[in-house]
GROMACS .gro file of C-alpha atoms in nm:
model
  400
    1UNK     CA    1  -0.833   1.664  18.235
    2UNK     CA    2  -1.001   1.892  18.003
    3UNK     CA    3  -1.018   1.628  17.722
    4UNK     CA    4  -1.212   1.423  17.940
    5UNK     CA    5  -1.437   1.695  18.042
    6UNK     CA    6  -1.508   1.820  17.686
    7UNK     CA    7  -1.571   1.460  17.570
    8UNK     CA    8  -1.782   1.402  17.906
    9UNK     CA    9  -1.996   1.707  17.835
   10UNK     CA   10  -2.041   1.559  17.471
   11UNK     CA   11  -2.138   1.218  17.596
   12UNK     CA   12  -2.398   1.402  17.814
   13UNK     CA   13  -2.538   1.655  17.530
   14UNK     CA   14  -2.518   1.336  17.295
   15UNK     CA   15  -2.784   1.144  17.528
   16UNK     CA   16  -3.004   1.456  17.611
   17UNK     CA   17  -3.004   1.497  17.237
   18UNK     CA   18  -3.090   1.161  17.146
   19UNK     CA   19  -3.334   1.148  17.439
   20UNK     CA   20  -3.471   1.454  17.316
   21UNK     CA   21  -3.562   1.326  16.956
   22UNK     CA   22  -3.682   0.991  17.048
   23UNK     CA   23  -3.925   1.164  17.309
   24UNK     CA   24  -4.025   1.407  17.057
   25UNK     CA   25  -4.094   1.167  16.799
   26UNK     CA   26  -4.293   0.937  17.012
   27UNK     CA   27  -4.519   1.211  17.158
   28UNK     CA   28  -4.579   1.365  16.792
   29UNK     CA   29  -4.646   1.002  16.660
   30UNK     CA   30  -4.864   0.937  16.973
   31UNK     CA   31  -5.068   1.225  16.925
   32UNK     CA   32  -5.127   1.137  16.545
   33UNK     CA   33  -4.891   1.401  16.416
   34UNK     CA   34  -4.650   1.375  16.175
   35UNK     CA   35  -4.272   1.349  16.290
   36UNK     CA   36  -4.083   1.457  16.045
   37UNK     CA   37  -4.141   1.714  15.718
   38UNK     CA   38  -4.387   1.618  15.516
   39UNK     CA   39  -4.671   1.784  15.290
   40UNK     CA   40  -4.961   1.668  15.461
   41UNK     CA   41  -4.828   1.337  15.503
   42UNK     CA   42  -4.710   1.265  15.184
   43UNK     CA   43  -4.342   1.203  15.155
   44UNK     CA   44  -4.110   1.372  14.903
   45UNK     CA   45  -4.018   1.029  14.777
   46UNK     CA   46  -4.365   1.027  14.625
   47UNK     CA   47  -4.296   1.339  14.414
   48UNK     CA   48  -4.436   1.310  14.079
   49UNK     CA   49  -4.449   1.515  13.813
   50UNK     CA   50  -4.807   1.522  13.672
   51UNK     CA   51  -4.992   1.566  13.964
   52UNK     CA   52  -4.737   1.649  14.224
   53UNK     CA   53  -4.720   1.348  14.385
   54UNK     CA   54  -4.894   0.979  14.377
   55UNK     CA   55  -4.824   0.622  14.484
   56UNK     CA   56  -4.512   0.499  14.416
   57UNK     CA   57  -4.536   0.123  14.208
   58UNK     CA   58  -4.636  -0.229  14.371
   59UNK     CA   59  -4.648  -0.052  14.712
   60UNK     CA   60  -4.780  -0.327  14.946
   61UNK     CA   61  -5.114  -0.377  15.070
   62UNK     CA   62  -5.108  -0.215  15.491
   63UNK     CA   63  -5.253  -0.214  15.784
   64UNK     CA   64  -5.397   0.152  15.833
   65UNK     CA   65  -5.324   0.276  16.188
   66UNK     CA   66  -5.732   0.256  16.284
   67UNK     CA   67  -5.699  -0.143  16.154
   68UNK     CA   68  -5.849  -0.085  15.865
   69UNK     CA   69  -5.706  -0.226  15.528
   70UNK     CA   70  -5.466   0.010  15.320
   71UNK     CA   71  -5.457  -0.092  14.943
   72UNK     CA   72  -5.108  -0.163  14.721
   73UNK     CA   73  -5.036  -0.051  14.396
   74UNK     CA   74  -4.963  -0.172  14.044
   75UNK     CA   75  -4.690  -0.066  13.859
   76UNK     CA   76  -4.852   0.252  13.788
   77UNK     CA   77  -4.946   0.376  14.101
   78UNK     CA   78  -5.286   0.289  14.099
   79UNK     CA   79  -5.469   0.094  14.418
   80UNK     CA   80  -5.495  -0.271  14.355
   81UNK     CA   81  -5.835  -0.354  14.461
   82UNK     CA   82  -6.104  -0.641  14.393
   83UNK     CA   83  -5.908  -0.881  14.192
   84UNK     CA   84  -5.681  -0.697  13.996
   85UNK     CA   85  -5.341  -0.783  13.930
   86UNK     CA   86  -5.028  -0.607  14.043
   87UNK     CA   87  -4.855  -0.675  13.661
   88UNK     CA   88  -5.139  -0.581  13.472
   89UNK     CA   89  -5.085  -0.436  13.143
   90UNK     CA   90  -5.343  -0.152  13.083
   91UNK     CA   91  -5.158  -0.035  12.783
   92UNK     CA   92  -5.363  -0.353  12.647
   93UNK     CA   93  -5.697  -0.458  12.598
   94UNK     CA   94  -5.912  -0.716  12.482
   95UNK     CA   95  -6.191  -0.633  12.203
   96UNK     CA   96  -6.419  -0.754  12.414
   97UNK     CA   97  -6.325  -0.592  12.741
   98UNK     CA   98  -6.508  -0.252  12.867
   99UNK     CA   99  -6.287  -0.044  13.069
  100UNK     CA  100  -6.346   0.222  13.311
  101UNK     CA  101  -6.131   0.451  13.541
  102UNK     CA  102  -6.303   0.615  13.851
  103UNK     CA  103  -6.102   0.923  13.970
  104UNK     CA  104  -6.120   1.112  14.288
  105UNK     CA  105  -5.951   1.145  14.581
  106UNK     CA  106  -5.905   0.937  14.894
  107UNK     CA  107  -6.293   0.857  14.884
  108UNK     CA  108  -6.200   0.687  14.554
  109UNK     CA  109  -5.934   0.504  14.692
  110UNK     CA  110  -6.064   0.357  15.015
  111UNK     CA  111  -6.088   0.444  15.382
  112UNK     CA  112  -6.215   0.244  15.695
  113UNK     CA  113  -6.240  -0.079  15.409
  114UNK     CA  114  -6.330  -0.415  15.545
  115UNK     CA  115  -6.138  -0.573  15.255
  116UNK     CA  116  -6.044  -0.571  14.859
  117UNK     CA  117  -6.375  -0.547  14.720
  118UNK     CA  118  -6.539  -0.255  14.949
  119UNK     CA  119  -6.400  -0.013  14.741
  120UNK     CA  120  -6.622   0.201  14.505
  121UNK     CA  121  -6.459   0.036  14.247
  122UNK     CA  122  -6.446  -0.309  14.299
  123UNK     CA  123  -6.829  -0.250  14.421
  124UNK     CA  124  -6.907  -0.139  14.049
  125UNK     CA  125  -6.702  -0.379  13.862
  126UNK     CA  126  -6.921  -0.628  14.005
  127UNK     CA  127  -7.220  -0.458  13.908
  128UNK     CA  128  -7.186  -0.464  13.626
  129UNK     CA  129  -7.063  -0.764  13.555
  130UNK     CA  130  -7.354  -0.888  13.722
  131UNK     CA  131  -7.616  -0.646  13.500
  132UNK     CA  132  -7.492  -0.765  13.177
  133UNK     CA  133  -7.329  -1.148  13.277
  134UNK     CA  134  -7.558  -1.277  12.997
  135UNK     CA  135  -7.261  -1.099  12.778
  136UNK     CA  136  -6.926  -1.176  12.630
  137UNK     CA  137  -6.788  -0.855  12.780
  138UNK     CA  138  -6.551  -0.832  13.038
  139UNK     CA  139  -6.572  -0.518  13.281
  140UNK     CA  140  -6.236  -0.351  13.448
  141UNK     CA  141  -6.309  -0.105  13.687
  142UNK     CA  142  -5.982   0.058  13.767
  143UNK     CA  143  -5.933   0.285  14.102
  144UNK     CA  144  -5.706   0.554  14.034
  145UNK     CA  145  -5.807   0.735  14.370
  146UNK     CA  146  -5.511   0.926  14.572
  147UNK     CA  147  -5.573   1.120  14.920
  148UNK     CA  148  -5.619   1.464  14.852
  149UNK     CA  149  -5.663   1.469  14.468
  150UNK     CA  150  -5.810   1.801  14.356
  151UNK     CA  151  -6.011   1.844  13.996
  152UNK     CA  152  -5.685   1.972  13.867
  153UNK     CA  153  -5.475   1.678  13.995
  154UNK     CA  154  -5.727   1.428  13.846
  155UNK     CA  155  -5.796   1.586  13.501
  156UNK     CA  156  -5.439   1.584  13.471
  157UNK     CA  157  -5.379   1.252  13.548
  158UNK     CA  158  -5.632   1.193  13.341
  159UNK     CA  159  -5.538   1.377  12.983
  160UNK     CA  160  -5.194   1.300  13.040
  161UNK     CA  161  -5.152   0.955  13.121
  162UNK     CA  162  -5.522   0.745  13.162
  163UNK     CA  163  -5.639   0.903  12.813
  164UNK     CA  164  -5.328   0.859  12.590
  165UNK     CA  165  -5.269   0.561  12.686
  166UNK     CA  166  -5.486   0.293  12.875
  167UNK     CA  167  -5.739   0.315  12.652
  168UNK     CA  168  -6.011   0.393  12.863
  169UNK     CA  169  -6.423   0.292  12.732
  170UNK     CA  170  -6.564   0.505  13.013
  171UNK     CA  171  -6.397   0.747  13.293
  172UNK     CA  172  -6.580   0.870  13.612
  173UNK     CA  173  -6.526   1.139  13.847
  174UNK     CA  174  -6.615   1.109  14.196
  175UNK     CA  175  -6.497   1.451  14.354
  176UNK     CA  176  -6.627   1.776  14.465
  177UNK     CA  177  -6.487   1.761  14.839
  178UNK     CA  178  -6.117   1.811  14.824
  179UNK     CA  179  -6.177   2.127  14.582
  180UNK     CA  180  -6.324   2.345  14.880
  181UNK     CA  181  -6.087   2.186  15.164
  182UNK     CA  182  -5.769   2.394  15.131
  183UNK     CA  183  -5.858   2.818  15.090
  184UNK     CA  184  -5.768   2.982  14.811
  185UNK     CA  185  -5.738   3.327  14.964
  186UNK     CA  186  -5.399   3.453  14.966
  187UNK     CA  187  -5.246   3.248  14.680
  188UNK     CA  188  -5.195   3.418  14.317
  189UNK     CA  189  -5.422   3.384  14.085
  190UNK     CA  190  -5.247   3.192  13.816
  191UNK     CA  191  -5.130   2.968  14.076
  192UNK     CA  192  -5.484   2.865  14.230
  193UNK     CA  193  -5.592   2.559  13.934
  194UNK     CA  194  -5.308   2.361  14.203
  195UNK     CA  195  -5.267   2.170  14.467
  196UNK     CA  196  -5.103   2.332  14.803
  197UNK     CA  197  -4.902   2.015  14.767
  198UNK     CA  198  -4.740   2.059  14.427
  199UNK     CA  199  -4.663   2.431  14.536
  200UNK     CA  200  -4.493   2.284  14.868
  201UNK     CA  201  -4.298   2.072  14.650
  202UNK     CA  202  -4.192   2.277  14.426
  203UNK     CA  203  -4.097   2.565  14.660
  204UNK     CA  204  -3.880   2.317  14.856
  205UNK     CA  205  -3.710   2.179  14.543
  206UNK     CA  206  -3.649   2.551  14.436
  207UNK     CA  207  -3.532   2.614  14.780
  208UNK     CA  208  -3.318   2.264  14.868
  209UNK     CA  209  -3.127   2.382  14.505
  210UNK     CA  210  -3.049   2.706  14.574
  211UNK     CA  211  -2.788   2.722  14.851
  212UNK     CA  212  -2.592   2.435  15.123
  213UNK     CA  213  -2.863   2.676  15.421
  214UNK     CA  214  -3.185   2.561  15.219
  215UNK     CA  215  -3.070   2.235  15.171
  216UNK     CA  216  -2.957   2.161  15.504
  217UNK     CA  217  -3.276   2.251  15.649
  218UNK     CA  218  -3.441   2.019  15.408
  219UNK     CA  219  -3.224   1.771  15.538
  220UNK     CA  220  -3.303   1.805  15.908
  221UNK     CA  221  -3.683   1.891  15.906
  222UNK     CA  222  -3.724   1.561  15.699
  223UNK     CA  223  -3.487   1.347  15.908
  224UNK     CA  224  -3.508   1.503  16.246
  225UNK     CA  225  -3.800   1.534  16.518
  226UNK     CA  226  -3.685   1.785  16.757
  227UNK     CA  227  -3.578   2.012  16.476
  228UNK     CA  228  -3.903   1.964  16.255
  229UNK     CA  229  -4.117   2.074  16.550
  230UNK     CA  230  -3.874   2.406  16.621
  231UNK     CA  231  -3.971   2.469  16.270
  232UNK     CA  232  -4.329   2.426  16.289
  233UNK     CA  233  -4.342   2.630  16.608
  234UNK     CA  234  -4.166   2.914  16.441
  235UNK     CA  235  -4.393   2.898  16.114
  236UNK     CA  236  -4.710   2.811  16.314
  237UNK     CA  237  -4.669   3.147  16.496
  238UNK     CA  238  -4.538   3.386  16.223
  239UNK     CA  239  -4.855   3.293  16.022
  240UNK     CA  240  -5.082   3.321  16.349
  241UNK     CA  241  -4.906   3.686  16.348
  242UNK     CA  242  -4.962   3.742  16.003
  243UNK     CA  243  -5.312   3.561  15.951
  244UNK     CA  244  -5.420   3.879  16.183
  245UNK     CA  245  -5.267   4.087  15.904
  246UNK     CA  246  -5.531   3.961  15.643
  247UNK     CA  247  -5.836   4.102  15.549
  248UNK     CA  248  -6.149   3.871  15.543
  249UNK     CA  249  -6.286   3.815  15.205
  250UNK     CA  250  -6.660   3.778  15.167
  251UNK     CA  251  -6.770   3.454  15.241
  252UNK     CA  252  -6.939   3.381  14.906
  253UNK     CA  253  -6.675   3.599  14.734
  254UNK     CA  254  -6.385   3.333  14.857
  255UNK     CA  255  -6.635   3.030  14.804
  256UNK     CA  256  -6.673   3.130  14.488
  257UNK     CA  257  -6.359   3.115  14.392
  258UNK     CA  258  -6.347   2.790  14.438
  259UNK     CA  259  -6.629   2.657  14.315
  260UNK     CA  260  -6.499   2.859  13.995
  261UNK     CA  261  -6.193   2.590  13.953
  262UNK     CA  262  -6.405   2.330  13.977
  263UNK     CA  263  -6.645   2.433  13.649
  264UNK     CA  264  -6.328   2.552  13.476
  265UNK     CA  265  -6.185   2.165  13.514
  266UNK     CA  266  -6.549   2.029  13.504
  267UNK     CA  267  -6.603   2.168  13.147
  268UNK     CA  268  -6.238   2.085  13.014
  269UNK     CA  269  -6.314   1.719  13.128
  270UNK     CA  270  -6.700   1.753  12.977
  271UNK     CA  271  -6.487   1.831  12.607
  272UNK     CA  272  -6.285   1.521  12.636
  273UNK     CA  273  -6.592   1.315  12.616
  274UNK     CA  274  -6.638   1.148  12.268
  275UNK     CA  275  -6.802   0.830  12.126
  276UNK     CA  276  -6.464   0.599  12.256
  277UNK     CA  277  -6.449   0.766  12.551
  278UNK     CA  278  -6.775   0.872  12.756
  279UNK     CA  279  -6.724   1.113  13.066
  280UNK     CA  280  -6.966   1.060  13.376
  281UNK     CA  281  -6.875   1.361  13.708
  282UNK     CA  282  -7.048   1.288  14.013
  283UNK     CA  283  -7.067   1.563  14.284
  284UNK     CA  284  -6.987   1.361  14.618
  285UNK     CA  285  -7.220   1.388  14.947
  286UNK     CA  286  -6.997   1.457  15.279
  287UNK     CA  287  -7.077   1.511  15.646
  288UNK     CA  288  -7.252   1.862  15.627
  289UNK     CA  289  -7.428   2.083  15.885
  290UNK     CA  290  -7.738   2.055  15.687
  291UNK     CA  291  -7.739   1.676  15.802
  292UNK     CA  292  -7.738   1.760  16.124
  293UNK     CA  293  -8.063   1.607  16.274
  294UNK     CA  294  -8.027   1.274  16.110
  295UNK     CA  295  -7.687   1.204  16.223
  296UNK     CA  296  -7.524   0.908  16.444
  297UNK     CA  297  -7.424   0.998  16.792
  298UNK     CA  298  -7.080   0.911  16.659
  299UNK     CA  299  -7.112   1.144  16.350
  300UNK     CA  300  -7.262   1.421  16.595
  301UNK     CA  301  -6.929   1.392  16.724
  302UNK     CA  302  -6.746   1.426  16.369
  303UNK     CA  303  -6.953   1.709  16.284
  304UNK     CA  304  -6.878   1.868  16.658
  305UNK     CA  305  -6.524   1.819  16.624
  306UNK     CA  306  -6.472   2.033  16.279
  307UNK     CA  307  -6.665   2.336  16.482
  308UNK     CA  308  -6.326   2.475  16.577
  309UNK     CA  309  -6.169   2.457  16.265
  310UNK     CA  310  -6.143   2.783  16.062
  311UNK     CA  311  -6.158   2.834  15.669
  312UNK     CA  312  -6.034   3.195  15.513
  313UNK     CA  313  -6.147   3.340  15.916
  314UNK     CA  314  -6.506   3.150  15.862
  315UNK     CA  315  -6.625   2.844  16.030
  316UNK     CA  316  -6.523   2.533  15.832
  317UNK     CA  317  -6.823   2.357  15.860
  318UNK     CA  318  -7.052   2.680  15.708
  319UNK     CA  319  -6.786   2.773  15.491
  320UNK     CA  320  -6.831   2.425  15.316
  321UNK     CA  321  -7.206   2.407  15.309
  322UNK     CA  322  -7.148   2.773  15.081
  323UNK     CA  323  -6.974   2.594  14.902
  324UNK     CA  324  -7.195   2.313  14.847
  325UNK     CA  325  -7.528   2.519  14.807
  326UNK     CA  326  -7.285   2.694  14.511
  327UNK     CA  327  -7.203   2.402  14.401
  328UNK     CA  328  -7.516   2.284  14.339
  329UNK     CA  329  -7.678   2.550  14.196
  330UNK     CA  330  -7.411   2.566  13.904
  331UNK     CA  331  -7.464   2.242  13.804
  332UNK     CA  332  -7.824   2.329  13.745
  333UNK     CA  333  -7.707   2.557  13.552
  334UNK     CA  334  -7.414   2.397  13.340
  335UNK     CA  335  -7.602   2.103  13.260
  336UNK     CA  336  -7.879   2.369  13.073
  337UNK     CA  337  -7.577   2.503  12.856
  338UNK     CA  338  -7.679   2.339  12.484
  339UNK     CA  339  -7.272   2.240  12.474
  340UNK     CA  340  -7.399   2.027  12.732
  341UNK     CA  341  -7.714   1.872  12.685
  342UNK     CA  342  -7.603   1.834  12.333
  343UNK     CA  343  -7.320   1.637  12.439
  344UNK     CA  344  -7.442   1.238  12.464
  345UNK     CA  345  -7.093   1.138  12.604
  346UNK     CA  346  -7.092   1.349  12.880
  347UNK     CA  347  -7.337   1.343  13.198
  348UNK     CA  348  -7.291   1.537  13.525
  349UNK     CA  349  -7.512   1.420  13.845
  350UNK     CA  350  -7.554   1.559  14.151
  351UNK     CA  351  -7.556   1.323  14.442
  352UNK     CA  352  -7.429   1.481  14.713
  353UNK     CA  353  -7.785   1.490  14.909
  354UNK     CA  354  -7.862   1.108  14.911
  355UNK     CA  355  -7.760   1.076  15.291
  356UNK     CA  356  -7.924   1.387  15.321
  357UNK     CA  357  -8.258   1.221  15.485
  358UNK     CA  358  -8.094   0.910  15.616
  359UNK     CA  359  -8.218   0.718  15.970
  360UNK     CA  360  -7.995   0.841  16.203
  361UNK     CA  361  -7.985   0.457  16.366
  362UNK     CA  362  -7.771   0.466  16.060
  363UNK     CA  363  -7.390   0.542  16.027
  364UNK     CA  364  -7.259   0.599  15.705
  365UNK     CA  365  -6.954   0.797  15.753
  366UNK     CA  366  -6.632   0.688  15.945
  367UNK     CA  367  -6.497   1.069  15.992
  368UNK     CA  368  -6.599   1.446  15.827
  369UNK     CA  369  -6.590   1.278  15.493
  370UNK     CA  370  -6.524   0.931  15.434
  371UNK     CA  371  -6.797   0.654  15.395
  372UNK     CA  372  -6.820   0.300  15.551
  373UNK     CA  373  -6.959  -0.003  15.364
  374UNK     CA  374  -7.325   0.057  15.384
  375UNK     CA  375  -7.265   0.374  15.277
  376UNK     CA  376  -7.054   0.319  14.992
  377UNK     CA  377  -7.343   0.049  14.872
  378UNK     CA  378  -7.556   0.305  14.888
  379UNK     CA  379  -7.338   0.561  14.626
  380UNK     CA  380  -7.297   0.284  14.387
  381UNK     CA  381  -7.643   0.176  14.408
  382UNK     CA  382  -7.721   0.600  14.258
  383UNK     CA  383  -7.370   0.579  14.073
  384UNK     CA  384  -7.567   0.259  13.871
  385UNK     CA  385  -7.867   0.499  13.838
  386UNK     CA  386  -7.673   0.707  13.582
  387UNK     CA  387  -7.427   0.507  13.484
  388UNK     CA  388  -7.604   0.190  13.348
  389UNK     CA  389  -7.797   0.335  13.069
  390UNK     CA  390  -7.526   0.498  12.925
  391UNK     CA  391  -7.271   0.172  12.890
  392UNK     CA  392  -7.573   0.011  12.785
  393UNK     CA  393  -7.569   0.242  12.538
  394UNK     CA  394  -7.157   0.240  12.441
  395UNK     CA  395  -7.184  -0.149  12.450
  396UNK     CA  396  -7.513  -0.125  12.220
  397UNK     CA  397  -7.270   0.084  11.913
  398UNK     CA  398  -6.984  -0.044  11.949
  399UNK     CA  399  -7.043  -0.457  11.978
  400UNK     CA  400  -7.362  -0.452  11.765
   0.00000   0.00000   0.00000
């Protein structure tokens, strides 16, 4: 009798268990949450070891879950867009083929797309294909964009991998955004030219190693719902506890530090540039409070709904226009530095104000940061601006 009561009372805990998780998972899946351990959505199987993590090779093209088309990969991780080919070689090239990397984040790599060839991209390849069609040149524009992608992340990529050995005629950098969005405060010093993600990673690795305790919990945060949330409960309220602990840096002080990473990797990218290899940064616009009265209703809405979020104990949204007036004023600055404007292969534009004055009849952005198809038009119509007269001038010496 008391074999069939233990093994009854398992049966039952079994089901309440299983019960349990599937209800958990559904709700935190419903609610647009993650379900299991991940660092902000990226998955540990995506660990890699230049940038902390990237696409994995010939991932499939997806269906995003607001309908919206999610690229694939080549066998290098980077988004297959446009026409491009999921076996390209980019270890070759053609003599007569220009080539060009755009770097960034996940603006680079395509949200809310209505296809292949909405990407920034794709978008430039054909321009200029179409500005100089009366050519023998062929024109690659290759997207190397990955959600979250700091100036570290990409100037690593880049140096590392892009540089020594794709053989790249002209590299851009679309970024600015993503090196504000996660605070500095708090983390050490010689820790802070990284991404939160490659610290996560590494922690857990150092941790999952260490004993059968550290691994185990690994194990179940990343495989099981109703223990994942217990464990984002727990940390979710010792840092609320904590978070009251900490003393509130100085706005511009914390801002600063910030936009202090970004020049450091802005200038070691500005001394790659050479006469193979020219360098154009572009500071990115995003939704801002300084846009506020030519906004969309439904962008009203985007910029209402970051109004709760906090940055280092500030308001988000004014925390990241500091950052952005910063921002702005240093590149005024850097681009007077005779290094710089006696560097031909380099250029630095600022063009995060061209929505600034849009018609609000008008939407250009699809959340608190990414664009839509008009709007993207619209940045590659100003990325052309700059961008034009110095292939012109590449294609000019080195085809004459």
């Amino acid at each position: 009798m008391k074999v069939k009561t233990l093994i009854f009372v398992i049966i039952i805990n079994l089901i309440f268990f299983v019960s349990l998780e599937i209800s958990i998972k559904f709700i935190l899946n419903y609610l647009g949450y993650p379900s299991h351990q991940t660092y902000a959505n990226i998955d540990t199987h995506r660990y890699n070891y230049l940038t902390g993590y990237y696409k994995q090779s010939f991932e499939k093209d997806f269906v995003r879950e607001n309908g919206t088309l999610g690229l694939g990969s080549d066998q290098y991780g980077f988004s297959l867009d446009g026409d491009a080919k999921k076996d390209r070689d980019l270890t070759l090239k053609d003599k007569c083929t220009f080539r060009t990397f755009i770097f960034g984040g996940s603006t680079v790599e395509g949200r809310h797309l209505v296809n292949k060839y909405d990407t920034l991209s794709s978008r430039l390849e054909k321009k200029l294909k179409n500005k100089f069609e009366n050519t023998n040149i062929e024109f690659e524009v290759i997207n190397t964009g990955v959600s979250s992608f700091n100036s570290s992340q990409e100037l690593a990529l880049y140096l590392y991998k892009v540089l020594y050995a794709f053989k790249p005629d002209h590299v851009i950098f679309f970024n600015g955004s993503n090196d504000f969005t996660i605070s500095l405060n708090n983390v050490r010093k010689d820790l802070r030219n990284s991404h939160i993600f490659q610290r996560k990673f590494e922690e857990n690795f150092k941790k999952s190693s260490r004993n059968i305790f550290y691994y185990t919990d690994t194990m179940l945060a990343e495989n099981l719902s109703t223990y994942f949330l217990f464990k984002k409960v727990v940390q979710k309220t010792i840092k609320k506890v904590s978070s009251k602990k900490n003393v509130n840096v100085d706005l511009n002080n914390a801002a600063m530090q910030h936009v202090n990473r970004y020049f450091y990797n802005i200038n070691l990218i500005a001394l790659t540039a050479s006469s193979n290899t020219n360098v154009t940064v572009f500071f990115q616009p995003t939704l801002l409070p300084e846009m506020k009265n030519n906004l969309s209703i439904e962008e009203t809405g985007y910029l209402k709904s970051m109004q709760k979020l906090k940055w280092n104990n500030y308001p988000f949204l004014d925390a990241k226009q500091k950052y952005y007036n910063l921002i702005r004023n240093e590149i005024l600055l850097f681009k007077e530095k005779e290094e710089i404007k006696n560097n031909k292969n380099f250029q630095i534009a600022d063009i995060s104000k061209i929505f600034l004055n849009k018609n609000k009849d008008k939407k250009y952005f699809s959340d608190h940061v990414h664009y839509l198809p008009n709007s993207r038009s619209e940045l590659v119509k100003s990325m052309e601006y700059y961008l034009i007269p110095n292939i012109t001038n590449s294609i000019q010496s080195r085809y004459k």
